[in-house]
Coordinates of C-alpha atoms and ligand atoms in Angstrom, one line a residue:
X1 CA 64.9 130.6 92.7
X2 CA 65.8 133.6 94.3
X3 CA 65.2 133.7 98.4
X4 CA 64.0 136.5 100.4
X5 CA 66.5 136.5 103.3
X6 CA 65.9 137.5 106.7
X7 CA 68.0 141.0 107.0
X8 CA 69.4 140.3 110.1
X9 CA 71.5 137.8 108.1
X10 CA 73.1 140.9 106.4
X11 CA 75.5 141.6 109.0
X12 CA 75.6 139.1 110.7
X13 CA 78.8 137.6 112.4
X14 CA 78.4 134.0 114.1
X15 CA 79.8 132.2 116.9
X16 CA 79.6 128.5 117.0
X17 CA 79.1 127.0 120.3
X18 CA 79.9 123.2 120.7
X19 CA 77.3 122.7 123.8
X20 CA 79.7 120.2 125.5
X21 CA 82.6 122.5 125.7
X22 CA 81.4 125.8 126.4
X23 CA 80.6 126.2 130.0
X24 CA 79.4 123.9 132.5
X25 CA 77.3 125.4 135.4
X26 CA 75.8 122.1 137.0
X27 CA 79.3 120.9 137.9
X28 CA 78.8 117.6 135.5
X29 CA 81.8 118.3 133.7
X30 CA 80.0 119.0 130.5
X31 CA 78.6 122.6 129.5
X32 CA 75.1 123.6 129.5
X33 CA 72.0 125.7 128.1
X34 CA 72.7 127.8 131.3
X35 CA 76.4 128.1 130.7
X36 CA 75.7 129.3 127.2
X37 CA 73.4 132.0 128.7
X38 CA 76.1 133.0 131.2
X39 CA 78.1 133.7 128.4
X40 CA 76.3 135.8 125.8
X41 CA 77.8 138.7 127.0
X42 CA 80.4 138.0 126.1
X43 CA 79.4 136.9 123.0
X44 CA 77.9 139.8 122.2
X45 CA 80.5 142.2 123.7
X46 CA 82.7 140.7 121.2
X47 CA 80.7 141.9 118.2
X48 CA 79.5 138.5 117.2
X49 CA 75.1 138.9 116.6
X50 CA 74.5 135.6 116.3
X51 CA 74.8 132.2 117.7
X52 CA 75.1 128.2 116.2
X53 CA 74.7 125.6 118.5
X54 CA 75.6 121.7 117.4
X55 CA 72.9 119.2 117.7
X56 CA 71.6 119.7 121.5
X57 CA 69.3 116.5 121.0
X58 CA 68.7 113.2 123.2
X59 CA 71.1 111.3 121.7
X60 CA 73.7 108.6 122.7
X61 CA 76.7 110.3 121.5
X62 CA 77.9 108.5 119.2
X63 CA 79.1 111.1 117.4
X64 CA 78.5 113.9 119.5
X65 CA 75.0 114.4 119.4
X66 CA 74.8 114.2 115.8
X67 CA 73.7 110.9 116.1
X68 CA 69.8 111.7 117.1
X69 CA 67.5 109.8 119.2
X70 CA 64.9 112.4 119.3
X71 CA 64.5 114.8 117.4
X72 CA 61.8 116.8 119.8
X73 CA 63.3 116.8 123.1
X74 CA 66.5 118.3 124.1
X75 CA 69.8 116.5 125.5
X76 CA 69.3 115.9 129.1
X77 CA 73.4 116.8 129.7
X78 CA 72.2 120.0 128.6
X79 CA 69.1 121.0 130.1
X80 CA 65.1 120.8 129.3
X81 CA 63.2 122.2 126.4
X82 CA 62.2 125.1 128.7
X83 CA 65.8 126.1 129.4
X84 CA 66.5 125.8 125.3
X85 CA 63.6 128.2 125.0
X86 CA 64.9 130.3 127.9
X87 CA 68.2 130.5 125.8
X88 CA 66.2 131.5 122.9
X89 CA 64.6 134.7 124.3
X90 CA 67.5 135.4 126.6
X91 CA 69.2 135.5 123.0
X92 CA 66.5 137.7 121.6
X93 CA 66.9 139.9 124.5
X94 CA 70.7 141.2 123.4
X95 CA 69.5 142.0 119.6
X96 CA 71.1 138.4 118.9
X97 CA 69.7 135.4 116.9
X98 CA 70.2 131.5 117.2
X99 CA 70.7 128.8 115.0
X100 CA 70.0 125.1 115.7
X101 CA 71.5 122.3 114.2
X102 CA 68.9 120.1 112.0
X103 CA 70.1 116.6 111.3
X104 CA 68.3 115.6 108.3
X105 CA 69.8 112.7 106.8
X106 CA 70.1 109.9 109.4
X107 CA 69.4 109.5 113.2
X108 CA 70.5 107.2 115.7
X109 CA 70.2 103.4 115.7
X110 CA 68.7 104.4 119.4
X111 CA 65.7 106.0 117.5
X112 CA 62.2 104.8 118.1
X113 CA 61.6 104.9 114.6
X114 CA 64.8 103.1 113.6
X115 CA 63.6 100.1 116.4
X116 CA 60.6 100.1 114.9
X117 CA 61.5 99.8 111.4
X118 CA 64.0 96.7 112.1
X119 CA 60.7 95.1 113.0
X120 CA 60.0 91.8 110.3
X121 CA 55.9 92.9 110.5
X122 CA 55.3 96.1 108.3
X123 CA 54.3 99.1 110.2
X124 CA 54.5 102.8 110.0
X125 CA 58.3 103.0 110.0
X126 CA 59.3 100.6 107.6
X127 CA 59.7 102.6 105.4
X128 CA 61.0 105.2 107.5
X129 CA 64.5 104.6 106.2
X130 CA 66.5 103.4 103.5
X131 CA 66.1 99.2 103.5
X132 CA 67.0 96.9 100.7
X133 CA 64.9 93.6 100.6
X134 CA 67.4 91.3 101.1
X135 CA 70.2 90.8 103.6
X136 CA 72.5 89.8 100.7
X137 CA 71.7 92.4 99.0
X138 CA 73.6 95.9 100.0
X139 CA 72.8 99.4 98.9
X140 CA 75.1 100.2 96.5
X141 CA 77.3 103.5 97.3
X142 CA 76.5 103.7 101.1
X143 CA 77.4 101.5 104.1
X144 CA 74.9 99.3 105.7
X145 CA 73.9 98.1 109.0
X146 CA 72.6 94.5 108.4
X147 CA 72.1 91.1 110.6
X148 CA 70.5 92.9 113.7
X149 CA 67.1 92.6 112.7
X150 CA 64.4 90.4 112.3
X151 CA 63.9 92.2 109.0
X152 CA 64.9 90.7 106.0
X153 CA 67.6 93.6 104.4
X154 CA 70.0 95.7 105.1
X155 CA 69.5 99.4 106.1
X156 CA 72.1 102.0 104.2
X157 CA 73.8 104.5 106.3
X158 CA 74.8 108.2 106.2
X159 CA 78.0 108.7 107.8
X160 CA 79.1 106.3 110.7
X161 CA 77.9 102.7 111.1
X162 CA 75.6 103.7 113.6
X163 CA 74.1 106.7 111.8
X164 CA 70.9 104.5 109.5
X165 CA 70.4 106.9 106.4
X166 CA 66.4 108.5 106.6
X167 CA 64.4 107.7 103.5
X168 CA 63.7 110.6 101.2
X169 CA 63.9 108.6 98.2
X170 CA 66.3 107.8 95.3
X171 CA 66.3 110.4 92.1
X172 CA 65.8 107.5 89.8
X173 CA 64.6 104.2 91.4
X174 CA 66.5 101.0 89.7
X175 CA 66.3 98.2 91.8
X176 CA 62.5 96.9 93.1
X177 CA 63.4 98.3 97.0
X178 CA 64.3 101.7 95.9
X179 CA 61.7 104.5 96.2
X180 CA 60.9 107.3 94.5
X181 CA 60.3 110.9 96.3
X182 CA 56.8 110.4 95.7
X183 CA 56.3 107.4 97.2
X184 CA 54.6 107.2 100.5
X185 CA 57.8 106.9 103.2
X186 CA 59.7 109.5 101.6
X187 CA 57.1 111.8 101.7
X188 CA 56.2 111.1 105.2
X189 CA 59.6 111.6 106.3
X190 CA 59.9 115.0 104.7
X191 CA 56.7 115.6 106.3
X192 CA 58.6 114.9 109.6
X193 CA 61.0 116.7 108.8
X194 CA 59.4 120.0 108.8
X195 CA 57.4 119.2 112.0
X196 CA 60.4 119.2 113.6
X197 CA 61.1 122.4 112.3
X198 CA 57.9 124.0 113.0
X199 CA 58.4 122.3 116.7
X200 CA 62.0 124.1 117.3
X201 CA 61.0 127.6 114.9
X202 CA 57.7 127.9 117.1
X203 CA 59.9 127.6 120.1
X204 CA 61.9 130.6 118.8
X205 CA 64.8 129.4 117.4
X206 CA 65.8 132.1 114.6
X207 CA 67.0 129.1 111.5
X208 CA 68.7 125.9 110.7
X209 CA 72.5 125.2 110.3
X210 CA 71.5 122.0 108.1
X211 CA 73.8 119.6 108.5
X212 CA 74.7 117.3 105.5
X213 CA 72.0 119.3 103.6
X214 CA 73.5 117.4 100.0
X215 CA 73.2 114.3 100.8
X216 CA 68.9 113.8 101.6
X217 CA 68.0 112.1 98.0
X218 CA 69.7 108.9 97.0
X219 CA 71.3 107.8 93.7
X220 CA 70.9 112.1 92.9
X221 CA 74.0 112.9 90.6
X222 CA 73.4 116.1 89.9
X223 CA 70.9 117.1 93.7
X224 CA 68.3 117.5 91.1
X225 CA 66.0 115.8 93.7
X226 CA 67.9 117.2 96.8
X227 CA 67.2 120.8 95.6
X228 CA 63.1 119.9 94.7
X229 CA 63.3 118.3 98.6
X230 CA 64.4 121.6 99.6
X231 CA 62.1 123.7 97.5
X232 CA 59.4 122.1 98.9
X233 CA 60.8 122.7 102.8
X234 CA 61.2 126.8 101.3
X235 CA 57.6 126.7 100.6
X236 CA 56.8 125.2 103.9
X237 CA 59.0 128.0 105.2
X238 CA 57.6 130.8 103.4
X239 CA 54.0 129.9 104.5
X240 CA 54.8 129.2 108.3
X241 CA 58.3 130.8 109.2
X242 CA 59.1 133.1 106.3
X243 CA 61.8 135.3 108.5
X244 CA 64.0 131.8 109.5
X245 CA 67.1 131.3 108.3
X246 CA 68.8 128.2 106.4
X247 CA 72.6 127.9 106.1
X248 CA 73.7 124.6 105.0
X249 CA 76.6 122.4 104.9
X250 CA 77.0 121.4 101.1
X251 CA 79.6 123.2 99.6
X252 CA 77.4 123.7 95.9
X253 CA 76.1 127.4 97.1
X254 CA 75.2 126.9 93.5
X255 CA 73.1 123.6 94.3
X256 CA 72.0 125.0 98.2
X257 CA 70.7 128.4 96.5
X258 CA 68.7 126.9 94.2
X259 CA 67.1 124.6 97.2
X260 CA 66.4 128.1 98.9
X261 CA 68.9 128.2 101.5
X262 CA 69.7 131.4 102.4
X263 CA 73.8 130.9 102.5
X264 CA 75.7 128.0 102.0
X265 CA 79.2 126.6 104.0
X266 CA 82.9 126.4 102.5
X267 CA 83.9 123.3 103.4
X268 CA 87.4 122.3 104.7
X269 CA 86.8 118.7 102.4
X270 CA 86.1 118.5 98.6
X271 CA 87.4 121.2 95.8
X272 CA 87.1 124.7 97.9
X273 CA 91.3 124.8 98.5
X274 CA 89.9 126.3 101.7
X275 CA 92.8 124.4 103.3
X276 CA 95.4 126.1 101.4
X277 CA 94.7 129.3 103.3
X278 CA 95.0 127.9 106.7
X279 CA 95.7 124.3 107.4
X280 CA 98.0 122.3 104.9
X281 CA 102.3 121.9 104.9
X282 CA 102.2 125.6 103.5
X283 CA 99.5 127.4 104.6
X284 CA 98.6 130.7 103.0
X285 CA 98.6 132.8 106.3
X286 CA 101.8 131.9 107.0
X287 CA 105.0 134.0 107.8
X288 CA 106.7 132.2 105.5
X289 CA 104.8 133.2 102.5
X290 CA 105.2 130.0 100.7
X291 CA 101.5 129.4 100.3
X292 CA 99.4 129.8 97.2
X293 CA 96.0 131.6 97.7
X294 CA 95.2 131.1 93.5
X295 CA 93.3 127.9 93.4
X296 CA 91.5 129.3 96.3
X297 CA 90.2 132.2 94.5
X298 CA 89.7 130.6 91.4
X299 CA 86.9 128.1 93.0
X300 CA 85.5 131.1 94.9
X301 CA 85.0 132.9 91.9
X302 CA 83.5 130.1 90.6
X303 CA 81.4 129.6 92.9
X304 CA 80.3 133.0 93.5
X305 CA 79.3 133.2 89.9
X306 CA 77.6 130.3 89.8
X307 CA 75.3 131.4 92.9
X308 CA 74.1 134.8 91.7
X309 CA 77.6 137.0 92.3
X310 CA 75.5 136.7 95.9
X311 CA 77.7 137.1 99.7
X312 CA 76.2 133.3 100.6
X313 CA 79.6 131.7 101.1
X314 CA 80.1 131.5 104.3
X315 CA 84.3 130.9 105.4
X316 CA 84.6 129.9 109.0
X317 CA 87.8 130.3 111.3
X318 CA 87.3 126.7 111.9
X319 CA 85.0 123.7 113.5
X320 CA 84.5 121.3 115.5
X321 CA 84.8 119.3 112.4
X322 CA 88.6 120.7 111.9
X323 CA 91.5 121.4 113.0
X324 CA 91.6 124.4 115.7
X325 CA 93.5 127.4 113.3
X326 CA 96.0 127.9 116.1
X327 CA 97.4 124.3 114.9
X328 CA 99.3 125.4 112.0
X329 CA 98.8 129.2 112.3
X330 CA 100.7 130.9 114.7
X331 CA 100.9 134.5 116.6
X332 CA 100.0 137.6 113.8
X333 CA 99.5 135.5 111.2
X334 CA 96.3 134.6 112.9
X335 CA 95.2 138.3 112.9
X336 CA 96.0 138.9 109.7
X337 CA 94.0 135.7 109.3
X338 CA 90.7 137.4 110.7
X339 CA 91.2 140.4 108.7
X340 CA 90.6 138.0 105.8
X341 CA 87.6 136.3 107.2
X342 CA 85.8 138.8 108.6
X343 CA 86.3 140.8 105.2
X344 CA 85.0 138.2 103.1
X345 CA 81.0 138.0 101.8
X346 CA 78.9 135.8 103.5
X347 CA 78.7 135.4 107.5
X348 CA 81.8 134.5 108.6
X349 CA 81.9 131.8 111.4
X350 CA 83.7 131.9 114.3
X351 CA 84.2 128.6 116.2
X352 CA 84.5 129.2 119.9
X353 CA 87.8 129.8 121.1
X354 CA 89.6 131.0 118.3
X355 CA 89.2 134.5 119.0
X356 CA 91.6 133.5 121.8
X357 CA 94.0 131.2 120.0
X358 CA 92.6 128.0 121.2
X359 CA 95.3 125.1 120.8
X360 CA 94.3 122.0 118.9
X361 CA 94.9 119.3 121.9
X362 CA 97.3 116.9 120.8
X363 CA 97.8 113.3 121.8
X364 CA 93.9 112.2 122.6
X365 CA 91.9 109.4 122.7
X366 CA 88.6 110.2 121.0
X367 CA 85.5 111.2 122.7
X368 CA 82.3 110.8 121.8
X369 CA 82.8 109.7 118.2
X370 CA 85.4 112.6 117.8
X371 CA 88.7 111.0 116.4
X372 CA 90.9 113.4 115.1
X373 CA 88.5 116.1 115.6
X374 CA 88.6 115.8 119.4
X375 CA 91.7 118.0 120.1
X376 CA 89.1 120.7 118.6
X377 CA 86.4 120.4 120.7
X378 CA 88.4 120.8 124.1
X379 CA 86.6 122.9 126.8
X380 CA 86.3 126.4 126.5
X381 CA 89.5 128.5 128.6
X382 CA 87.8 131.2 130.4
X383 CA 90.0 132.2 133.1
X384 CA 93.0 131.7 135.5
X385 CA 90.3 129.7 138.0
X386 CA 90.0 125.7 138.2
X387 CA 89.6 124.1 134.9
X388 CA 90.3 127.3 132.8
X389 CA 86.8 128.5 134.4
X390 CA 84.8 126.0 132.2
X391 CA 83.0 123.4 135.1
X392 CA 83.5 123.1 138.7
X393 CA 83.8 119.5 138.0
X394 CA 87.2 117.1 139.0
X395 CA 89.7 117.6 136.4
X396 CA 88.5 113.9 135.1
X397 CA 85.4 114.5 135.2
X398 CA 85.9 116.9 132.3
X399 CA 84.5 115.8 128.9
X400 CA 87.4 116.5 127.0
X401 CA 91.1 116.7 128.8
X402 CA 91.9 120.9 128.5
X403 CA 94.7 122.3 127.1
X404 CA 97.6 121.4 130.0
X405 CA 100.2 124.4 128.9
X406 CA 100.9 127.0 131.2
X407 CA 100.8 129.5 128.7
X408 CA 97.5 128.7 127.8
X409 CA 95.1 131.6 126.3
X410 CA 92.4 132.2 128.3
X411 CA 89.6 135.0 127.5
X412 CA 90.5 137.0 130.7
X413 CA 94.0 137.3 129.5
X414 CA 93.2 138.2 126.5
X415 CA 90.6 140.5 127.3
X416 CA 93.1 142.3 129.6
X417 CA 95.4 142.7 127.1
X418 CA 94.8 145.1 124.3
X419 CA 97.0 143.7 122.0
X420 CA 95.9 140.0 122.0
X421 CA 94.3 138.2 119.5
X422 CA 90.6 138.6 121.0
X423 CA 90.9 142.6 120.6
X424 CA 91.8 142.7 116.8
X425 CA 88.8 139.8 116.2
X426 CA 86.9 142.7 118.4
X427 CA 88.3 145.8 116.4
X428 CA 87.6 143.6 112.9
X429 CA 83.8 143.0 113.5
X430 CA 83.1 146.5 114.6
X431 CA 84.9 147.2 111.6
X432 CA 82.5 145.4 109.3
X433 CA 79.5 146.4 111.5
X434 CA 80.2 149.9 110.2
X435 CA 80.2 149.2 106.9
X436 CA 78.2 148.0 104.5
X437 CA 80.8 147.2 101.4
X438 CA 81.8 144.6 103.8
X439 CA 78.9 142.8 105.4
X440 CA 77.6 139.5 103.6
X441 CA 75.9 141.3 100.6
X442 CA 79.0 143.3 99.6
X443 CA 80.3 142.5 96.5
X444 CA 84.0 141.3 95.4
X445 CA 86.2 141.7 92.9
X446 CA 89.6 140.3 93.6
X447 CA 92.7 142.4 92.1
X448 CA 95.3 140.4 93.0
X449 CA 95.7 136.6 93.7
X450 CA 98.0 135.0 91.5
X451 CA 99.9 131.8 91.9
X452 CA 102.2 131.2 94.9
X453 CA 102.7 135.2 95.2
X454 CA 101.7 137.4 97.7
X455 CA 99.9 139.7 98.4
X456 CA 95.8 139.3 98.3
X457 CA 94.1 141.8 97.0
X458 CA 90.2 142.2 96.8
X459 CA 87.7 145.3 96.4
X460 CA 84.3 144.9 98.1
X461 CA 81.8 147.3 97.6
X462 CA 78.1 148.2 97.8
X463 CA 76.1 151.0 97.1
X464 CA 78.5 154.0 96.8
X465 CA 81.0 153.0 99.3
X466 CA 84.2 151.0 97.7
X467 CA 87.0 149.1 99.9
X468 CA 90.2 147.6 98.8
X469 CA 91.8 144.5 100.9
X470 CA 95.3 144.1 101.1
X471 CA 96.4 141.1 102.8
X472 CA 99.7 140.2 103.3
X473 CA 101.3 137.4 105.6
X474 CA 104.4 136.7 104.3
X475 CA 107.2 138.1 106.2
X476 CA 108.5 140.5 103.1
X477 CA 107.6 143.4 101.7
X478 CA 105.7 142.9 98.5
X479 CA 104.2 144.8 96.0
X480 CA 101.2 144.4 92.9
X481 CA 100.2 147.3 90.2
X482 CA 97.3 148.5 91.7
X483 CA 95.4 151.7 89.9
X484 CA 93.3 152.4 93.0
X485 CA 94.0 155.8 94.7
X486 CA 92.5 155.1 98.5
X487 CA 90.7 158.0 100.3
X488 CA 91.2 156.5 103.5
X489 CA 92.5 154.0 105.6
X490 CA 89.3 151.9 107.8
X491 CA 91.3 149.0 109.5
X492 CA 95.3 148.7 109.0
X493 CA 97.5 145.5 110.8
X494 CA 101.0 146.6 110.7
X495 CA 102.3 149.1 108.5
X496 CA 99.9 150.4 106.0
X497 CA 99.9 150.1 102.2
X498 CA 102.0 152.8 100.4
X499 CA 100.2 153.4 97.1
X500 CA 102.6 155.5 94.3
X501 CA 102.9 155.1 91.2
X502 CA 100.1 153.1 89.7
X503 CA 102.1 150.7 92.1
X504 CA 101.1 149.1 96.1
X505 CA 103.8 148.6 98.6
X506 CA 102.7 145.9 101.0
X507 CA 105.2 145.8 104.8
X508 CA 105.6 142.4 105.6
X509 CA 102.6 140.6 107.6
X510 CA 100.3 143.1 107.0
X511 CA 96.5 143.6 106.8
X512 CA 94.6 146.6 105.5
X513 CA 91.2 147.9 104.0
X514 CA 91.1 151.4 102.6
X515 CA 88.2 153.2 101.7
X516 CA 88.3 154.6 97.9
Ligands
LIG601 C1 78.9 116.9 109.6 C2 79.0 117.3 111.1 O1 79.6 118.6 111.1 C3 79.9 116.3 111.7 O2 80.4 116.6 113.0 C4 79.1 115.0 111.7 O3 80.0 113.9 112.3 C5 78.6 114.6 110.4 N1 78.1 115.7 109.6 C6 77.6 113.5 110.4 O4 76.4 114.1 110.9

């Protein structure tokens, strides 16, 4: 099944905004709808066309809003449905588009629907979710929430304990309380399911980030049922909202394509190697060039064959699901880190603050269902002005402890500063803006990327314009045969590639694209 995709998706270049942490304007110590629109500026000014925003629900925050309790109405913390939709055109207004966050596979245990379906007397939410018919008995393969109801059963669950799994069927029924797809709850859920869309696309939101987007049918080895469920939301799509745009979380662009997603996430968990590259003992984009970038490549490849030689990978600097990239990589290496990202097919994905360096914050105690991931999702670091700029709020008040070191990057440092970090992200979008070999579409053909060796070679190209890659972070010179004779140099990071003798000469932690 091959997708029409919305062509501002060609180029575009994302930023993700965790809602909490990006800028407070009411003073409550947690960030806003208005704080966002204070800052698409400078958003935009970056290069960055596009916008993600994490589930901005009513929820109770179990795990940071995505944890639903309903679906239609946005978070309180964050402002009214009129303000989202104010963010929406104020969005549109700068040439810029926005995705939401959809949350298809579970809600809250705060959900109406969840409270009614605990009920023991049948009514139109019993089926709602995924139930077995017997408290004794739990669904194989998932967790379960059970002994809180009047209910006889127990309910499976998606991710945390508190996160009751939405009923879209099992691919092959086997035990009496399993339904099929067809079956009346599942179907009414998916029917939910794209009102919700319609409610948020009619609003003028721009597309779905999906979150989970694999994991919707039960029992469903091979997503054979996943990918119908999604065929059936693309036809819904192509009728009602043909120019919105889908980008899941599964990490199968094989699988997602197929379901009619437009592109598909890398994730940092399961076979990509993505954390070879960036956040393991040895990280690729390191100084000491002791990484291996191979096993990388070799499931990118596969992948990109698999899903129509087709840019819909998307590689992000990071999430709020990660590690910050300033945790293990450090000073150039992370610009030479960027030159890879924002080279690569697909929309890359910038997750706020690390086109400043953001620091992972060590040491906290998790918010919000965080955990580990909390030291990510620390306020934003705007200025030199109380609380790095983000809220006007007291320091405890805040609703994640910042950064506390004085050298702390802050966006008006590194704005000032035409060296830093933020102005070779800057340099490396324009960069791709410019040209078409390297904007999601683009193809690639990797020339060099062999095992525990640097450098990285690739070739993108489209139409009649060719561009070789060279990326280098190790801090030695090395070189790769290379028959390519380059016309010109687009983007360079340190000393450029010498090219002699059907030979390439990388300079240590180096970056480069070269037109040929
Ligand atoms: C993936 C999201 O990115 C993550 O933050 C969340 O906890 C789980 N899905 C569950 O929704």
């Amino acid at each position: 099944m091959s997708t029409h995709q919305p062509e501002w998706l060609d180029n575009a270049v994302f930023y993700e905004i965790y809602p909490q942490s990006f800028c407070d304007t009411n003073g409550d110590g947690i960030g806003d709808f208005n704080g966002i629109i204070s800052k698409l500026d400078y958003i935009k000014e970056l290069g960055c066309n596009a916008i993600w925003i994490n589930p901005c629900f009513e929820s109770p925050f179990g795990d940071a809003g995505y944890d639903v309790s309903d679906y239609y109405s946005a978070a309180p913390r964050y402002g009214t449905n009129e303000d989202l939709k104010c963010l929406f055109e104020e969005v549109h207004k700068r040439d810029m588009h926005v995705l939401l966050d959809l949350v298809p596979g579970h809600t809250s245990v705060e959900h109406k629907w969840f409270k009614e379906s605990l009920k023991a007397e049948k009514n139109e939410f019993s089926d709602r979710y995924v139930w077995t018919d017997s408290i004794w008995e739990e669904p194989q393969g998932m967790g379960c929430i059970r002994g809180i109801s009047d209910r006889d059963g127990s309910c499976a669950v998606n991710f945390f304990s508190h996160q009751p799994a939405l009923n879209y069927g099992f691919y092959k029924p086997d035990r009496p309380w399993q339904q099929s797809m067809d079956d009346e709850g599942p179907k009414a859920t998916l029917e939910e399911l794209k009102n919700i869309m319609r409610f948020w696309l009619g609003m003028g939101c721009d597309g779905f980030r999906v979150d989970m987007a694999g994991s919707l049918v039960k029992h469903d080895e091979d997503s054979k049922g996943t990918i119908a469920l999604w065929q059936n939301v693309r036809e819904f799509l192509d009728r009602e909202f043909p120019s919105a745009a889908m980008v899941s979380e599964w990490g199968e662009p094989d699988k997602s394509i197929q379901g009619g997603f437009h592109m598909d996430f890398l994730l940092h968990f399961g076979p990509s190697h993505y954390n070879d590259l960036f956040r393991c003992e040895e990280p690729f984009f390191s100084d000491r060039g002791k990484g291996d970038v191979s096993e990388f490549v070799k499931k990118y490849k596969e992948n990109y064959e698999k899903s129509e030689r087709k840019g819909l990978i998307c590689i992000p600097s990071g999430n709020h699901d990660m590690d910050r990239l300033a945790r293990s990589i450090h000073g150039d290496n992370l610009k030479i880190a960027f030159a890879f990202l924002l080279s690569m097919p697909g929309a890359p994905f910038i997750y706020y603050g690390d086109e400043i360096g953001m620091r992972y914050v060590e040491n906290l105690v998790s918010v919000e269902g965080g955990y580990g991931r909390t030291g990510s999702r620390s306020p934003m670091q705007w200025d030199s002005s109380t609380n790095a700029g983000f809220s006007s709020a007291p320091k405890e008040r805040l609703y994640i402890p910042q950064d506390e070191s004085v050298d702390r990057p802050t966006a008006e440092m590194q704005i000032a500063d035409s060296n830093s970090l933020y102005h070779e992200v800057k340099k490396l979008i324009a960069v791709r803006q410019q040209h078409k070999a390297l904007q999601s579409k683009g193809e690639i053909e990797f020339i060099y990327a062999e095992k525990n060796t640097y450098p990285l070679a690739y070739v993108r190209s489209a139409e009649n314009e060719k561009i070789l890659i060279v990326i280098n972070p190790a801090d030695r010179e090395v070189t790769f045969d290379c028959n390519i004779s380059p016309k010109e140099t687009i983007y360079s990071f340190g000393e450029a590639v010498s090219f002699a003798g059907g030979k390439a000469m990388v300079s240590p932690q180096s970056a480069g694209y070269y037109a040929f």
